[in-house]
Short mmCIF file of C-alpha atoms in Angstrom, two decimals:
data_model
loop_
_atom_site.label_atom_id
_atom_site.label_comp_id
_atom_site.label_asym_id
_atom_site.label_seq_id
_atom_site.Cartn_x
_atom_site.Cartn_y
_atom_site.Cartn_z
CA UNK A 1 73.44 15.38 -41.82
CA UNK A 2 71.11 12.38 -42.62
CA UNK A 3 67.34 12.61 -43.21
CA UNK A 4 66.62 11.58 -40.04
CA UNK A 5 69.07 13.54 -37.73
CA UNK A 6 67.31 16.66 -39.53
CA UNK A 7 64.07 15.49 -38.91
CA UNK A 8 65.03 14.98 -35.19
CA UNK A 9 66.83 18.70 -34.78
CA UNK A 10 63.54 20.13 -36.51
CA UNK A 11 60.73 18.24 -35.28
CA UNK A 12 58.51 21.11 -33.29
CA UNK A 13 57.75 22.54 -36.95
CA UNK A 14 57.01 19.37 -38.07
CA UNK A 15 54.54 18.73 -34.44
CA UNK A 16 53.35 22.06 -35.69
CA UNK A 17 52.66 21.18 -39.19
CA UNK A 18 50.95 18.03 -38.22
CA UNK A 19 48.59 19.64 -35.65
CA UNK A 20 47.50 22.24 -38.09
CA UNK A 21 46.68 19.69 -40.92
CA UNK A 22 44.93 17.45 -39.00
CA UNK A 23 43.03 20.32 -37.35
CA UNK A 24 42.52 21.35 -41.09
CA UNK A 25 41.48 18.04 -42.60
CA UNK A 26 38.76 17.37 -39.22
CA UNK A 27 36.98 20.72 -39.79
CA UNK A 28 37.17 20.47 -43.32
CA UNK A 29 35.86 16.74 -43.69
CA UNK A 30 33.08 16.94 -40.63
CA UNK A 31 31.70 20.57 -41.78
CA UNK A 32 32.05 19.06 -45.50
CA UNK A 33 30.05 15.73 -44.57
CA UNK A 34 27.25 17.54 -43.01
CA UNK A 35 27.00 20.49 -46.04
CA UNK A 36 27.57 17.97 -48.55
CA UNK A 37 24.27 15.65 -47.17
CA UNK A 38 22.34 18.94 -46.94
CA UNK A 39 23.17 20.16 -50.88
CA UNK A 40 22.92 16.46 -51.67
CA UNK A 41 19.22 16.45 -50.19
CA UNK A 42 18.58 19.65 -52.15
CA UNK A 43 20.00 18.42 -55.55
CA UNK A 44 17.26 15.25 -55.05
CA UNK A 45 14.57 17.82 -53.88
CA UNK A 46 11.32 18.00 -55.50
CA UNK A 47 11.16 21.54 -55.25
CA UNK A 48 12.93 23.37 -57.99
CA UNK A 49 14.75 26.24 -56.68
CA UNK A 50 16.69 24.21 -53.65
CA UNK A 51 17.75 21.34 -56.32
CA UNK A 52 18.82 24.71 -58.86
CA UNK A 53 21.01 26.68 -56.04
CA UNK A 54 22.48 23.17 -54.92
CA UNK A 55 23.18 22.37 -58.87
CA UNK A 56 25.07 26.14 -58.89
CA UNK A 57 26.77 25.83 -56.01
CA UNK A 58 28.26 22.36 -56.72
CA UNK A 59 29.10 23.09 -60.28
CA UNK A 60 30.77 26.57 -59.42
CA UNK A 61 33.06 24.27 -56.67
CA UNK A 62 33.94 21.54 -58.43
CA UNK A 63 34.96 23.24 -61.85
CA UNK A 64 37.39 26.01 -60.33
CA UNK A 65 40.31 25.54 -58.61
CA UNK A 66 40.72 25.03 -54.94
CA UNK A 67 43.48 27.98 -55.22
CA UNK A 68 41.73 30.42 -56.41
CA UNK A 69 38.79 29.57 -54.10
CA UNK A 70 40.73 30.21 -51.15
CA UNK A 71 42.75 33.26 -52.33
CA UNK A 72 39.16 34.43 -53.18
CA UNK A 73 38.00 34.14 -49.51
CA UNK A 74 41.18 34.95 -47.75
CA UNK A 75 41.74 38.09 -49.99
CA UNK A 76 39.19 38.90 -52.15
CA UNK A 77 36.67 39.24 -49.63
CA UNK A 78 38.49 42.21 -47.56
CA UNK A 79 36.89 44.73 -50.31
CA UNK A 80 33.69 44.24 -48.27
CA UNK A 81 35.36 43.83 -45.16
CA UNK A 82 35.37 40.34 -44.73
CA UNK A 83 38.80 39.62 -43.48
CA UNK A 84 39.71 36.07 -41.81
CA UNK A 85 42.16 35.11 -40.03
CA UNK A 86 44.57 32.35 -42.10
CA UNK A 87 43.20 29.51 -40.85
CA UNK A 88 39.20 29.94 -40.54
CA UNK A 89 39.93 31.45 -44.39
CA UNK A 90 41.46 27.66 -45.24
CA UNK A 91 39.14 25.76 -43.30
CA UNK A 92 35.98 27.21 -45.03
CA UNK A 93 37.90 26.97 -48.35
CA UNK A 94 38.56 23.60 -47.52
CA UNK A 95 35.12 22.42 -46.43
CA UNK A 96 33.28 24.14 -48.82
CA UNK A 97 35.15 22.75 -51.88
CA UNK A 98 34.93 19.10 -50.49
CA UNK A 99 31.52 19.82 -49.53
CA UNK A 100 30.83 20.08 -53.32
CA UNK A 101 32.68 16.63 -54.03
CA UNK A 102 30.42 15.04 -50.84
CA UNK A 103 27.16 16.01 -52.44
CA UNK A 104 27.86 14.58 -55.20
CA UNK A 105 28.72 11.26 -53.65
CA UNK A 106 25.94 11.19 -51.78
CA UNK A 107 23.66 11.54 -54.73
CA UNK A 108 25.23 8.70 -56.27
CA UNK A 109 24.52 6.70 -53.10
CA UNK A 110 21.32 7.83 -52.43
CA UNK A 111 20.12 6.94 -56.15
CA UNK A 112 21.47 3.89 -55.78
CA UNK A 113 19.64 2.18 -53.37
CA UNK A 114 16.66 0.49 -54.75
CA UNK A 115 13.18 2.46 -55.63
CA UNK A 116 11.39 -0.67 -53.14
CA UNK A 117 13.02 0.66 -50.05
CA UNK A 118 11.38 4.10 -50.68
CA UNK A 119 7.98 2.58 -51.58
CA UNK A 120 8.14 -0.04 -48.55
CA UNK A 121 8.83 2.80 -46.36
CA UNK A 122 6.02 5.04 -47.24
CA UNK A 123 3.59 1.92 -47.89
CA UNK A 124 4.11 1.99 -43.90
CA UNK A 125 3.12 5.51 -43.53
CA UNK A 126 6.30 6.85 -43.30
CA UNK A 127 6.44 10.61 -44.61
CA UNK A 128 9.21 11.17 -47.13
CA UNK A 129 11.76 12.89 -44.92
CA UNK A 130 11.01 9.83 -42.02
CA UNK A 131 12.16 7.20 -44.86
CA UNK A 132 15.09 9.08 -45.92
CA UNK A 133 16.38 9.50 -43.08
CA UNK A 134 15.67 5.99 -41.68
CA UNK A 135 15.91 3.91 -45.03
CA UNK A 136 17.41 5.67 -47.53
CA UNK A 137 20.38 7.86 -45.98
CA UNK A 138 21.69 4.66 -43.91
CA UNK A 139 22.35 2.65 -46.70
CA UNK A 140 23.76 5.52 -49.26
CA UNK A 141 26.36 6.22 -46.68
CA UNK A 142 27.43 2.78 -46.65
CA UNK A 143 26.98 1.71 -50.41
CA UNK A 144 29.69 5.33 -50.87
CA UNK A 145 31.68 4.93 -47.61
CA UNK A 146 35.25 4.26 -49.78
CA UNK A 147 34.42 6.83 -52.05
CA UNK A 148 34.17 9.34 -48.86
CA UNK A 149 37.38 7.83 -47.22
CA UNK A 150 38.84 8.69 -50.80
CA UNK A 151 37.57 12.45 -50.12
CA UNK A 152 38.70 12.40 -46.90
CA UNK A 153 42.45 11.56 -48.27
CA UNK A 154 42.08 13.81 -50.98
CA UNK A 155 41.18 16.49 -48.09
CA UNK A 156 44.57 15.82 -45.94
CA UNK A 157 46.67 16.10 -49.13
CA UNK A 158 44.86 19.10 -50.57
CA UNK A 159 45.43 21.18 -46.90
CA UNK A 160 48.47 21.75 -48.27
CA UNK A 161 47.06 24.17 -50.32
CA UNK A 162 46.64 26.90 -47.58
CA UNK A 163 50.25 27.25 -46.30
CA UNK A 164 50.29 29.60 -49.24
CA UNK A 165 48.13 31.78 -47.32
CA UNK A 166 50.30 31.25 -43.93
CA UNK A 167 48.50 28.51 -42.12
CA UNK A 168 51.57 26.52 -40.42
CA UNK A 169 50.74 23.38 -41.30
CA UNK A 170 53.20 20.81 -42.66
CA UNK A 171 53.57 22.33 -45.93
CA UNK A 172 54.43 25.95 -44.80
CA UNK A 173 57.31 24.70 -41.95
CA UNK A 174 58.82 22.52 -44.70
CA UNK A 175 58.87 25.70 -46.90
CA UNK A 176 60.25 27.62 -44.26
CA UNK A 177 63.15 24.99 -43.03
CA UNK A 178 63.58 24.84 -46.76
CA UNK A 179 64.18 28.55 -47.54
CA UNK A 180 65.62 29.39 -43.95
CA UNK A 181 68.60 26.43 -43.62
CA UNK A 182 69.24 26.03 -47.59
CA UNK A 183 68.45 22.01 -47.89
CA UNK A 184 66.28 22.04 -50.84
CA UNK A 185 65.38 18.29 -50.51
CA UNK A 186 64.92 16.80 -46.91
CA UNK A 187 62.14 19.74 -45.82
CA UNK A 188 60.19 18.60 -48.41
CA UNK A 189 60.94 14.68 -48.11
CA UNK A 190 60.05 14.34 -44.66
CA UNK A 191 56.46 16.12 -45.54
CA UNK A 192 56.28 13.35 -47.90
CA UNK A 193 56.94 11.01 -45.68
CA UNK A 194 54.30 12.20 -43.15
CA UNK A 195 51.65 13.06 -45.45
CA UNK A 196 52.12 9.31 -46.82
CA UNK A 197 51.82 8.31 -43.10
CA UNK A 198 48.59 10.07 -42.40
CA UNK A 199 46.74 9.14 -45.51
CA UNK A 200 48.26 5.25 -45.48
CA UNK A 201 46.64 5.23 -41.90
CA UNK A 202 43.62 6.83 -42.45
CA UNK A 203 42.82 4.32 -45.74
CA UNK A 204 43.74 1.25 -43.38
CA UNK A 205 41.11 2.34 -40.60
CA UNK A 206 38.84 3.02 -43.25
CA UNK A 207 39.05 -0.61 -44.30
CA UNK A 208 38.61 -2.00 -40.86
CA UNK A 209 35.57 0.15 -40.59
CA UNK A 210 34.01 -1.13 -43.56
CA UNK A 211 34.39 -4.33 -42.80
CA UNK A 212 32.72 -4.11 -39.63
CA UNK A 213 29.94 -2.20 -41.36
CA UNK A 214 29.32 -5.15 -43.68
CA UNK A 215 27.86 -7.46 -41.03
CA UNK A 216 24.79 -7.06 -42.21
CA UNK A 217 25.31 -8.34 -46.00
CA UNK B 1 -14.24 -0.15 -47.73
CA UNK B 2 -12.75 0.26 -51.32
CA UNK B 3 -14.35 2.36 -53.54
CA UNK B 4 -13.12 3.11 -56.95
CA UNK B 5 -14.52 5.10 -59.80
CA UNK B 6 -13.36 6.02 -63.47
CA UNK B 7 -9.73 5.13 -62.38
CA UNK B 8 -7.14 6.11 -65.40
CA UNK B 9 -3.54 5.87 -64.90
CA UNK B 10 -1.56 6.85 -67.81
CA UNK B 11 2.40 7.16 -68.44
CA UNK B 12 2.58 9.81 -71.24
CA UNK B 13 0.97 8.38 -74.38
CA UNK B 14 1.00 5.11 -72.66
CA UNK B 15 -2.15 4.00 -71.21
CA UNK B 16 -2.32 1.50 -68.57
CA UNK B 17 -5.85 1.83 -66.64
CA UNK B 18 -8.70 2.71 -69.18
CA UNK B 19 -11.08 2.91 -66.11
CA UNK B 20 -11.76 0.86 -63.56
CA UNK B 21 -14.90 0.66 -61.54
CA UNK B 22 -14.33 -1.13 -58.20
CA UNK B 23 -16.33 -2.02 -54.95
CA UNK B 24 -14.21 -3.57 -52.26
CA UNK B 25 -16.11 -4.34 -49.04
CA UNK B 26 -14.76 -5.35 -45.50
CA UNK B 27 -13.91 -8.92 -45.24
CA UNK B 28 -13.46 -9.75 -48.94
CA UNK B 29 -10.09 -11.41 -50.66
CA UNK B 30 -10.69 -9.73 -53.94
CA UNK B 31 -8.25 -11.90 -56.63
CA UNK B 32 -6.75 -10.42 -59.54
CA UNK B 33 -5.62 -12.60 -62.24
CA UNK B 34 -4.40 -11.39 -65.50
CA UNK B 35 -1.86 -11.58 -68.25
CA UNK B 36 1.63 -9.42 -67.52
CA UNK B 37 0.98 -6.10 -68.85
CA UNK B 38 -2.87 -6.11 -67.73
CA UNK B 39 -2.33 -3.29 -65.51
CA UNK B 40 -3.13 -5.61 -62.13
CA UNK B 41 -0.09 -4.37 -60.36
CA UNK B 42 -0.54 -0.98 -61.23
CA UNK B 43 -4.07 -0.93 -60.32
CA UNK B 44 -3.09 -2.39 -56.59
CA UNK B 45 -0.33 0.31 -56.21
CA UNK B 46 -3.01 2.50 -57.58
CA UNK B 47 -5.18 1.96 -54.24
CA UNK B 48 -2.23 3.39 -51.94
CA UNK B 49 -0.58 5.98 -54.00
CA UNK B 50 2.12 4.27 -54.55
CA UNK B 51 1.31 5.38 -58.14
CA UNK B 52 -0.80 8.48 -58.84
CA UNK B 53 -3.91 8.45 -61.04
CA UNK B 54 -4.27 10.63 -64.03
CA UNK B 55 -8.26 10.19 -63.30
CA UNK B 56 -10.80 9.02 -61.31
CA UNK B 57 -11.39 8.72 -57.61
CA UNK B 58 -10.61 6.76 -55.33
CA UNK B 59 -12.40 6.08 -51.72
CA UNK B 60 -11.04 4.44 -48.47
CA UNK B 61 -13.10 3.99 -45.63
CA UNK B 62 -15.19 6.94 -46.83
CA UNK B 63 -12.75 9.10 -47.45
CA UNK B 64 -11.49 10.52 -50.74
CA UNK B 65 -7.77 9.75 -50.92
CA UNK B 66 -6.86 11.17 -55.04
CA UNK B 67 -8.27 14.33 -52.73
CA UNK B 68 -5.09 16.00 -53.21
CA UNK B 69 -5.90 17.63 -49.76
CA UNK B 70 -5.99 14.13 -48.56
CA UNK B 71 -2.92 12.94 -45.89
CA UNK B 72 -1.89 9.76 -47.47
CA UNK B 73 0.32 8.97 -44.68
CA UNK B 74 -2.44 8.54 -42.35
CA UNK B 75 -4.10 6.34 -44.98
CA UNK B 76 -1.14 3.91 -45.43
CA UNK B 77 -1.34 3.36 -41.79
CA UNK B 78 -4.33 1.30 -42.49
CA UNK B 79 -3.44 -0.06 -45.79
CA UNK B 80 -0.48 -3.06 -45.91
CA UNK B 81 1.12 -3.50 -48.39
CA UNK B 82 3.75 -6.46 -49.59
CA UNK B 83 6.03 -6.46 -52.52
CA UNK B 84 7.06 -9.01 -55.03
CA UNK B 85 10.41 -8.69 -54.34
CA UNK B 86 10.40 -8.14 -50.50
CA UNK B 87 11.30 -5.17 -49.85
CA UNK B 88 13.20 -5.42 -46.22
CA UNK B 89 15.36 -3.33 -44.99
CA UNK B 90 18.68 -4.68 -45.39
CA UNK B 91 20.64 -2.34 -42.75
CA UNK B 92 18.11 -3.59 -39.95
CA UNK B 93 17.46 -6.82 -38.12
CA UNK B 94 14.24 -8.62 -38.59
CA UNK B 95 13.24 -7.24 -35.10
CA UNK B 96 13.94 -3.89 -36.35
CA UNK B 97 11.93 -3.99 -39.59
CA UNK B 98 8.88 -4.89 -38.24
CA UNK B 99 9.12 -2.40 -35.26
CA UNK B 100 10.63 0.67 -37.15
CA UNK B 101 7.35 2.36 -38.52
CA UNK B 102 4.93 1.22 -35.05
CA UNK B 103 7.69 3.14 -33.29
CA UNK B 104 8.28 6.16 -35.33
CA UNK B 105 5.03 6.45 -37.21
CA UNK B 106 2.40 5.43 -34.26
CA UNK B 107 4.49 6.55 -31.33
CA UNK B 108 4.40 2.88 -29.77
CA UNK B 109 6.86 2.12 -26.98
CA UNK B 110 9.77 0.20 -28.11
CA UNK B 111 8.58 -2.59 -25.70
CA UNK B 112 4.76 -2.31 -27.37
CA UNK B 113 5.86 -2.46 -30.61
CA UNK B 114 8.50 -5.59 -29.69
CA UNK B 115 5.76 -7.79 -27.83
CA UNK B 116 3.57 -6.93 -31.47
CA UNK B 117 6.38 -8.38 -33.31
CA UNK B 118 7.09 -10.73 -31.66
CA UNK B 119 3.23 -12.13 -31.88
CA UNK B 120 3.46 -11.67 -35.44
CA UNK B 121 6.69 -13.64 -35.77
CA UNK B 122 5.30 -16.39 -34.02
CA UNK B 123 2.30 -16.29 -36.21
CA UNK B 124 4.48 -16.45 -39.51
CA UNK B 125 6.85 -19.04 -37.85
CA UNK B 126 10.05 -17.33 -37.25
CA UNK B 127 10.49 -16.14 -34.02
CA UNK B 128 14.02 -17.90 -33.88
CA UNK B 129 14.68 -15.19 -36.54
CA UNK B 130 14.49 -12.30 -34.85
CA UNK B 131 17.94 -11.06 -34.69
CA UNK B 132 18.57 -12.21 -38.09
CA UNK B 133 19.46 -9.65 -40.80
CA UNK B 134 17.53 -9.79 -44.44
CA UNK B 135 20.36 -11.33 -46.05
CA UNK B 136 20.47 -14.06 -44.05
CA UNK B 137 16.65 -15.25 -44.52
CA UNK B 138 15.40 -17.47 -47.62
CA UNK B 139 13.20 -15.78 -50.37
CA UNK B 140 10.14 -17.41 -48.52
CA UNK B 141 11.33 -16.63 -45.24
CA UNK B 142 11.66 -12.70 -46.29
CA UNK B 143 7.98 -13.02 -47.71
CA UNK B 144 7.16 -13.77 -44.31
CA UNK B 145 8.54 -11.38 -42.66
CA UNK B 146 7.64 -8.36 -44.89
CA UNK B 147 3.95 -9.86 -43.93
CA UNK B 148 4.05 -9.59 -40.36
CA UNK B 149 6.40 -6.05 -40.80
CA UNK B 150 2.77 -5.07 -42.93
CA UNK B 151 0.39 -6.18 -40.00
CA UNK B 152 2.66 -4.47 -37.41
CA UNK B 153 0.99 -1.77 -38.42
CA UNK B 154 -2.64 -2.99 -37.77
CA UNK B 155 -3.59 -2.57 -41.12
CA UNK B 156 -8.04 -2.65 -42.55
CA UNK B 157 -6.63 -3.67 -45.67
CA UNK B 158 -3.61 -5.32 -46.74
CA UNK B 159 -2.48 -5.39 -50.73
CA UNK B 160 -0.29 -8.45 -52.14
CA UNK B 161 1.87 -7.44 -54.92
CA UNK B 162 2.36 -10.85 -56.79
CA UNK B 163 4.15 -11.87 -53.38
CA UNK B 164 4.75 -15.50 -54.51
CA UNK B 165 6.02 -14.39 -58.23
CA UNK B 166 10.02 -14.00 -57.06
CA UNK B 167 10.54 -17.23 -54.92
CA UNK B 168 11.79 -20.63 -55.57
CA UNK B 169 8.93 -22.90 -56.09
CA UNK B 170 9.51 -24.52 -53.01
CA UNK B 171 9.01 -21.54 -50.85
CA UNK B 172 5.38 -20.83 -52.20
CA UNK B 173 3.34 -22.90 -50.04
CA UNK B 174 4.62 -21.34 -46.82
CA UNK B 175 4.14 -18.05 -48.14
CA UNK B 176 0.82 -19.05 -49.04
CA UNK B 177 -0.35 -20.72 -45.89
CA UNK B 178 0.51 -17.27 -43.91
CA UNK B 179 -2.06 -15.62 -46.39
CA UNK B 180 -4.39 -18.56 -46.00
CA UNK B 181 -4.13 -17.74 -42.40
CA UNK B 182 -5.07 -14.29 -42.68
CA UNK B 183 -7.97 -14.57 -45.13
CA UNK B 184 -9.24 -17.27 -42.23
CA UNK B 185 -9.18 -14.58 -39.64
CA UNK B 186 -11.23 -12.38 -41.98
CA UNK B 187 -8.56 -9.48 -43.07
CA UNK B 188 -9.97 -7.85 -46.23
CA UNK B 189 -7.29 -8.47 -48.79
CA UNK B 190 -6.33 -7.58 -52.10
CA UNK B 191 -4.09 -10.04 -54.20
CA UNK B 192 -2.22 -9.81 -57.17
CA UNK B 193 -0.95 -13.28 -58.62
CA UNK B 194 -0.10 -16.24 -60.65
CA UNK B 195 -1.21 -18.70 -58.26
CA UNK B 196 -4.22 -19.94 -59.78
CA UNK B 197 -4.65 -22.49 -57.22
CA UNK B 198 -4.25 -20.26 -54.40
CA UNK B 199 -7.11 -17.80 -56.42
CA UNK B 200 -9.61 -20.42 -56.54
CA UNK B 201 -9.42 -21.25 -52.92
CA UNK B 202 -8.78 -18.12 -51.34
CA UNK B 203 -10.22 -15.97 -53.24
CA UNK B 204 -14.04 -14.49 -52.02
CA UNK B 205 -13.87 -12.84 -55.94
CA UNK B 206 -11.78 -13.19 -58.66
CA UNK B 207 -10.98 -10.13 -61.09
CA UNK B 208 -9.59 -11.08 -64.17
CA UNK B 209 -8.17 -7.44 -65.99
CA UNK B 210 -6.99 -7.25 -69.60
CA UNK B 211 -5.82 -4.55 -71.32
CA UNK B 212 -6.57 -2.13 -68.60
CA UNK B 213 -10.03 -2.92 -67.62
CA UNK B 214 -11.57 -5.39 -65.72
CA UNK B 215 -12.78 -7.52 -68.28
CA UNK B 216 -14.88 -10.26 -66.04
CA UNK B 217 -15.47 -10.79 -62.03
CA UNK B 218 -17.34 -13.34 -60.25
CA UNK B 219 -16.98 -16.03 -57.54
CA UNK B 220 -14.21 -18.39 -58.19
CA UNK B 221 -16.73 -20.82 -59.13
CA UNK B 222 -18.14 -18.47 -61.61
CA UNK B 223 -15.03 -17.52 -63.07
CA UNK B 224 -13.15 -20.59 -63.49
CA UNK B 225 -16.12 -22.97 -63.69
CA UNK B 226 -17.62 -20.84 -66.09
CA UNK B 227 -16.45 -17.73 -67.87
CA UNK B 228 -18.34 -15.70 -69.76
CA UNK B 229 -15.65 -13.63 -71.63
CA UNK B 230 -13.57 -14.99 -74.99
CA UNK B 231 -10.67 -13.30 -73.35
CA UNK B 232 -11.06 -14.68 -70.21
CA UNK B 233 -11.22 -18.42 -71.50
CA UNK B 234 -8.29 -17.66 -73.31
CA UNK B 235 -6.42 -16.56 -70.64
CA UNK B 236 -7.62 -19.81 -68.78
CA UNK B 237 -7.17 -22.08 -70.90
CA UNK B 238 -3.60 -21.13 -71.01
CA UNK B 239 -3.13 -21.00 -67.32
CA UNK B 240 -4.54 -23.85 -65.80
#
């Protein structure tokens, strides 16, 4: 039986798989855009103890492992009777972790735009927060908009994390043609090949974006 | 208008102001010349808060603005301020940069704050720019605008930054005639710069700061006719 053929006979796990993911990857990058601007905005805050929790909290996710983040919520939180269902346990796993890798880009982007725009801003009579979010944020979240379309493909491949935890997205229905009809390749190619589709397409609209984005320049 | 007392400003061991004692009154275009490192700019972003000062006080309109009680926001309403290097918003058309802060900081109507800017753009000469974004305008052109985005605010007081020091040389004189314009209709001003020229004829008083003080002041007769101070003549003699 060719690749295809099997991909044919099979395809409502793969329809499945795809829905999940994609389900997976939206919650996890929109949730993990807005968190990361908020820690982002608390890691540049004057006041001490917001830019020390954000620090914490985006140290802790970006130096362990996604795996053990999201066997931590799925499992480890049941001994105080937190128990989620598979997929709201790898969606917050998910958006927290790139929510860690989203502040940081954001503080990159928001230090990079020039000290003058601040100053021009508030020479108006703008108060801090008016200028940030009028001046400042706009053009961070264009100077880093291909490093978050990077994030955002690192978050579609990275879902596949949680069929380890049973969420049926593509990973877990190529594991389970795999194990269930015995073909220890083609399961696993045709996730490939889909995964490669999704991210291919994604970093192609990304580009057209961008370039509409640069009218201004 | 401008009154300032004992003003220090100091960046660890570094000291830039070593106390300035300033009057500014309404209608004035107070000059200040200088050699780089004089402390002129910091002194002008002294008078907004752009920068803080370690000591001394400082008094707009009355009012006590080092006051750390003091709203500075409110303040800047009234006090303009344009950069040497610009300063526009790049994500936003010209339109846009001039109306942004009527509209969100003085609650104007979008179509108040438009029919402002658009008098103002008439006013600097670029009305056809409107729609333009920054990085389409020339280095004199952007001058311009950052003017009229100041005055959209109805500013007492508006503060130059050495606005002429990053253009071409051609671009000057139209940045200069706008100012020209605006001394002419009696806005109190305060100017950092190199233009010597521009001082003399402008200016209602000429500063001339050294080494953190304001080592001689006078009429731009006085000061360039005559000046009193070894330092000063130096500086001159140099310059012009």
């Amino acid at each position: 039986m060719g690749l295809y053929s099997f991909f044919v006979e099979n395809i409502d796990y793969y329809i499945t798989g795809v829905k999940y993911t994609l389900l997976l990857s939206v919650v996890a990058v929109v949730l993990g855009f807005i968190l990361g601007a908020v820690f982002a905005l608390m890691r540049l805050s004057s006041i001490k103890v917001l830019s020390w929790i954000a620090a914490v909290y985006i140290e802790f996710l970006r130096g362990t492992p996604l795996l053990v983040q999201l066997l931590i919520i799925h499992y480890g939180l049941s001994i105080y009777g937190i128990n989620f269902p598979p997929l709201v346990s790898g969606s917050i796993a998910l958006f927290i972790n790139s929510s860690a890798y989203l502040a940081e880009v954001f503080r990159a982007g928001i230090q990079g735009v020039d000290r003058g725009q601040m100053e021009a801003a508030r020479s108006l009579g703008m108060t801090k927060g008016m200028a940030t979010r009028h001046i400042i944020l706009p053009q961070a979240i264009k100077a880093v908009l291909p490093a978050i379309g990077n994030e955002f493909i690192v978050i579609i491949k990275e879902s596949s994390i949680v069929s380890i935890i049973g969420v049926m997205e593509i990973m877990y229905n190529a594991e389970v043609l795999r194990g269930s009809l015995f073909e220890p390749m083609k399961p696993l190619l045709i996730a490939a090949i889909i995964y490669f589709i999704m991210t291919f397409s994604l970093s192609k609209l990304l580009g057209v974006f961008e370039r509409k984005l640069k009218t201004s320049d | 208008m401008i009154s300032v007392k004992g003003l220090h400003k100091s960046y660890g061991s570094l000291n830039i102001l070593k106390g300035i004692d300033l009057e500014i009154e309404k209608g004035e275009v107070v000059v200040v010349i200088g050699p780089s490192g004089s402390g002129k700019s910091t002194f002008l972003r002294c008078l907004n808060l752009l920068e803080h000062p370690t000591k001394g006080e400082i008094k707009f309109e009355g009012e006590s603005i080092t006051d750390p009680k003091h709203n500075i926001n409110a303040t800047r309403q009234k006090m303009g301020m344009v950069f040497q290097q610009f300063n526009l918003f790049p994500h936003k058309t010209v339109l846009d940069n001039i109306t942004l802060a009527p509209i969100q900081v003085k609650k104007q109507s979008k179509s108040e704050a438009e029919a402002i800017a658009m008098d103002l753009l008439r006013t600097v000469g670029l009305e056809d720019k409107k729609d333009a974004y920054p990085a389409m305008l020339s280095g004199g052109q952007k001058q311009r605008i950052a003017i009229a985005r100041a005055l959209a605010m109805q500013p007492h007081v508006m503060l130059f930054d050495e606005p002429t020091s990053a253009l071409d040389p051609e671009m000057v004189g139209e940045v200069l005639d706008v100012m020209k314009k605006l001394a002419k209709e009696g806005m109190t001003m305060v100017i950092v710069t190199h233009e010597m020229g521009f001082a003399r004829e402008v200016g209602s008083r000429i500063l001339f700061m050294d080494g953190g003080v304001i080592v001689e002041q006078g009429t731009p007769e006085q000061l360039f006719g005559a000046p009193q101070h070894p330092r000063t003549q130096d500086f001159l003699s140099k310059v012009l």
